[in-house]
Amino acid sequence: MLLLLFAVCIIIFIAVVLAFLYSTSEMPDIPDWEELGLDNDELKNNT
């Protein structure tokens, strides 16, 4: 019973890690982050 619970925890952990790696790997492909950074700099210059 404990072995089954341990296996389920490992599967959930692996799924979370894969989801995290997948989400972070998509981040650099979005050019909007650079645009948001430029917009933030412009807002700082205007104040």
CSV table of C-alpha atoms in Angstrom, one decimal:
chain,number,residue,atom,x,y,z
A,1,MET,CA,0.0,0.0,0.0
A,2,LEU,CA,2.8,2.4,0.9
A,3,LEU,CA,4.6,1.4,-2.3
A,4,LEU,CA,1.6,2.3,-4.4
A,5,LEU,CA,1.3,5.7,-2.6
A,6,PHE,CA,5.0,6.3,-3.2
A,7,ALA,CA,4.6,5.5,-6.9
A,8,VAL,CA,1.7,7.9,-7.3
A,9,CYS,CA,3.7,10.7,-5.6
A,10,ILE,CA,6.6,10.1,-8.0
A,11,ILE,CA,4.3,10.2,-11.0
A,12,ILE,CA,2.7,13.5,-9.8
A,13,PHE,CA,6.1,15.0,-9.1
A,14,ILE,CA,7.4,14.0,-12.6
A,15,ALA,CA,4.2,15.5,-14.2
A,16,VAL,CA,4.7,18.8,-12.3
A,17,VAL,CA,8.4,19.0,-13.3
A,18,LEU,CA,7.6,18.3,-17.0
A,19,ALA,CA,4.8,20.9,-16.9
A,20,PHE,CA,7.2,23.5,-15.4
A,21,LEU,CA,9.9,22.8,-18.0
A,22,TYR,CA,7.4,23.0,-20.8
A,23,SER,CA,6.0,26.3,-19.6
A,24,THR,CA,9.5,27.8,-19.1
A,25,SER,CA,10.7,26.6,-22.5
A,26,GLU,CA,7.8,28.5,-24.2
A,27,MET,CA,8.6,31.8,-22.4
A,28,PRO,CA,11.5,32.9,-24.7
A,29,ASP,CA,9.4,32.3,-27.8
A,30,ILE,CA,7.0,35.1,-26.8
A,31,PRO,CA,8.2,38.5,-28.1
A,32,ASP,CA,5.7,40.4,-26.0
A,33,TRP,CA,8.0,40.1,-22.9
A,34,GLU,CA,10.5,42.4,-24.6
A,35,GLU,CA,7.8,44.8,-25.7
A,36,LEU,CA,6.5,44.9,-22.1
A,37,GLY,CA,10.0,45.7,-20.9
A,38,LEU,CA,10.4,48.5,-23.4
A,39,ASP,CA,7.0,49.9,-22.3
A,40,ASN,CA,8.1,49.8,-18.6
A,41,ASP,CA,11.3,51.8,-19.5
A,42,GLU,CA,9.2,54.3,-21.4
A,43,LEU,CA,6.9,54.7,-18.4
A,44,LYS,CA,9.9,55.3,-16.2
A,45,ASN,CA,11.3,57.9,-18.5
A,46,ASN,CA,7.9,59.8,-18.7
A,47,THR,CA,7.7,60.2,-14.9
